[in-house]
C-alpha positions as a LaTeX table, in Angstrom:
\begin{tabular}{lrrr}
\hline
Residue & $x$ (\AA) & $y$ (\AA) & $z$ (\AA) \\
\hline
Met1 & 28.38 & 20.34 & 34.55 \\
Val2 & 28.98 & 18.47 & 31.29 \\
Ser3 & 32.41 & 16.86 & 30.96 \\
Ser4 & 34.48 & 17.15 & 27.78 \\
Val5 & 33.71 & 13.51 & 26.93 \\
Gln6 & 29.98 & 14.10 & 27.40 \\
Tyr7 & 30.19 & 17.26 & 25.28 \\
Arg8 & 31.86 & 15.33 & 22.44 \\
Trp9 & 29.05 & 12.76 & 22.57 \\
Ile10 & 26.44 & 15.51 & 22.51 \\
Glu11 & 28.17 & 17.15 & 19.54 \\
Lys12 & 28.51 & 13.80 & 17.74 \\
Phe13 & 24.86 & 12.84 & 18.10 \\
Lys14 & 23.04 & 16.19 & 18.33 \\
Arg15 & 21.54 & 15.88 & 14.85 \\
Trp16 & 19.15 & 13.23 & 16.26 \\
Phe17 & 17.89 & 15.31 & 19.22 \\
Trp18 & 14.74 & 17.45 & 18.97 \\
Ala19 & 13.42 & 19.54 & 21.84 \\
Met20 & 9.75 & 18.84 & 22.60 \\
Val21 & 7.38 & 20.88 & 24.76 \\
Met22 & 5.18 & 18.82 & 27.07 \\
Cys23 & 2.14 & 21.11 & 26.89 \\
Arg24 & 1.76 & 20.26 & 23.19 \\
Trp25 & 1.22 & 16.53 & 23.88 \\
Asp26 & $-2.21$ & 15.08 & 24.49 \\
Gln27 & $-1.93$ & 13.37 & 27.87 \\
Arg28 & $-4.91$ & 11.15 & 27.06 \\
Ser29 & $-2.81$ & 9.18 & 24.57 \\
Ser30 & $-0.82$ & 6.15 & 25.67 \\
Val31 & 2.45 & 7.56 & 24.40 \\
Val32 & 4.98 & 7.72 & 27.23 \\
Thr33 & 6.74 & 11.02 & 27.81 \\
Pro34 & 8.99 & 12.24 & 30.62 \\
Glu35 & 7.38 & 14.36 & 33.31 \\
Glu36 & 9.29 & 17.51 & 32.38 \\
Asp37 & 8.25 & 20.75 & 30.68 \\
Val38 & 10.81 & 20.25 & 27.91 \\
Phe39 & 12.14 & 16.87 & 26.85 \\
Tyr40 & 14.12 & 15.58 & 23.90 \\
Leu41 & 13.10 & 13.23 & 21.16 \\
Val42 & 15.98 & 11.18 & 19.84 \\
Ala43 & 15.21 & 9.55 & 16.51 \\
Phe44 & 17.22 & 6.74 & 14.96 \\
Leu45 & 15.53 & 6.65 & 11.57 \\
Arg46 & 18.19 & 4.80 & 9.64 \\
Ser47 & 18.43 & 1.71 & 7.51 \\
Ala48 & 21.06 & $-0.96$ & 7.01 \\
Leu49 & 21.60 & $-2.75$ & 3.73 \\
Asp50 & 23.93 & $-5.42$ & 5.05 \\
Thr51 & 24.77 & $-7.24$ & 8.27 \\
Glu52 & 27.92 & $-5.22$ & 8.93 \\
Thr53 & 26.06 & $-1.90$ & 8.68 \\
Leu54 & 23.23 & $-3.22$ & 10.85 \\
Glu55 & 25.71 & $-4.30$ & 13.51 \\
Tyr56 & 27.46 & $-0.90$ & 13.38 \\
Leu57 & 24.16 & 1.00 & 13.73 \\
Thr58 & 22.93 & $-1.31$ & 16.50 \\
Asn59 & 26.16 & $-0.77$ & 18.44 \\
Gln60 & 25.89 & 2.98 & 17.91 \\
Asn61 & 22.32 & 2.93 & 19.25 \\
Arg62 & 23.52 & 1.02 & 22.32 \\
Gln63 & 26.29 & 3.57 & 22.87 \\
Ile64 & 23.81 & 6.43 & 22.74 \\
Leu65 & 21.47 & 4.69 & 25.20 \\
Lys66 & 24.42 & 3.92 & 27.49 \\
Phe67 & 25.55 & 7.55 & 27.29 \\
Cys68 & 22.06 & 8.71 & 28.32 \\
His69 & 22.06 & 6.20 & 31.18 \\
Asp70 & 25.56 & 7.21 & 32.33 \\
Ile71 & 24.69 & 10.91 & 32.62 \\
Glu72 & 21.26 & 10.07 & 34.05 \\
Ile73 & 19.10 & 11.19 & 31.17 \\
Lys74 & 15.76 & 9.41 & 31.54 \\
Val75 & 15.01 & 7.39 & 28.41 \\
Lys76 & 11.82 & 5.90 & 26.99 \\
Gln77 & 12.20 & 3.83 & 23.84 \\
Tyr78 & 9.44 & 3.86 & 21.24 \\
Leu79 & 10.13 & 0.29 & 20.09 \\
Pro80 & 11.79 & $-1.26$ & 23.12 \\
His81 & 12.74 & $-4.91$ & 23.35 \\
Tyr82 & 11.26 & $-5.74$ & 26.72 \\
Thr83 & 10.62 & $-9.39$ & 27.50 \\
Thr84 & 8.54 & $-9.25$ & 30.66 \\
Gln85 & 5.28 & $-7.58$ & 31.59 \\
Gln86 & 7.06 & $-5.92$ & 34.54 \\
Glu87 & 9.46 & $-4.19$ & 32.14 \\
Trp88 & 6.45 & $-2.93$ & 30.17 \\
Met89 & 4.80 & $-1.76$ & 33.39 \\
Asp90 & 7.97 & 0.15 & 34.27 \\
His91 & 8.06 & 1.62 & 30.77 \\
Phe92 & 4.48 & 2.92 & 30.96 \\
Gly93 & 4.84 & 4.03 & 34.58 \\
Asp94 & 1.76 & 5.95 & 35.74 \\
Lys95 & 0.05 & 5.28 & 32.39 \\
Trp96 & 0.09 & 1.49 & 32.86 \\
Thr97 & $-3.35$ & 1.32 & 34.50 \\
Gln98 & $-4.90$ & 3.36 & 31.68 \\
Phe99 & $-3.05$ & 1.36 & 29.01 \\
Asn100 & $-4.10$ & $-1.95$ & 30.55 \\
Ala101 & $-7.76$ & $-0.85$ & 30.86 \\
Arg102 & $-7.82$ & 0.18 & 27.19 \\
Lys103 & $-6.31$ & $-3.13$ & 26.17 \\
Met104 & $-8.99$ & $-5.03$ & 28.06 \\
Gln105 & $-11.72$ & $-2.77$ & 26.63 \\
Phe106 & $-10.66$ & $-2.86$ & 22.99 \\
Asp107 & $-8.88$ & $-6.23$ & 22.79 \\
Pro108 & $-10.31$ & $-8.44$ & 25.55 \\
Arg109 & $-9.19$ & $-11.58$ & 23.72 \\
Arg110 & $-5.62$ & $-10.25$ & 23.69 \\
Ile111 & $-5.09$ & $-11.24$ & 20.06 \\
Leu112 & $-3.61$ & $-7.98$ & 18.76 \\
Ala113 & 0.10 & $-7.13$ & 18.99 \\
Thr114 & 1.18 & $-10.37$ & 20.64 \\
Gly115 & 4.75 & $-9.93$ & 19.36 \\
Gln116 & 5.57 & $-7.14$ & 21.79 \\
Gln117 & 4.91 & $-9.50$ & 24.73 \\
Ile118 & 3.13 & $-6.76$ & 26.68 \\
Phe119 & 0.26 & $-9.06$ & 27.59 \\
Gln120 & 0.17 & $-12.81$ & 27.84 \\
Phe121 & $-1.78$ & $-14.41$ & 25.00 \\
His122 & $-4.29$ & $-16.93$ & 26.30 \\
Pro123 & $-5.84$ & $-19.12$ & 23.57 \\
Ser124 & $-8.60$ & $-20.13$ & 25.97 \\
Leu125 & $-9.83$ & $-16.52$ & 26.02 \\
Thr126 & $-10.31$ & $-16.56$ & 22.25 \\
Leu127 & $-12.32$ & $-19.79$ & 22.36 \\
Asn128 & $-14.69$ & $-18.68$ & 25.10 \\
Met129 & $-15.71$ & $-15.35$ & 23.61 \\
\hline
\end{tabular}
């Protein structure tokens, strides 16, 4: 049962929610989706022209994520700010093994996408190959 507070949140933010059908997603990709027949995409495609607006939008994003957490909606962020490999492993869940194998196959030197901190960059690997 959705409380009146939860309903107001849903009404406030519903313009960012799109229903997605799992059977239309290619499970061979490394995109992470919930294990449900229907799930919701929440898109925050906005821009901020000044620091005050950026802070407002960032706080609003946090509120939406907190709301989802509070009512136990499982969330996967497309551009998360994880800082440890364990957090990334949790994010990818069952797809971690596949994701890791592809990384080692296509980027064995681990030189691509170092900013996300998914894999540890080892300069010695780039010198030996």
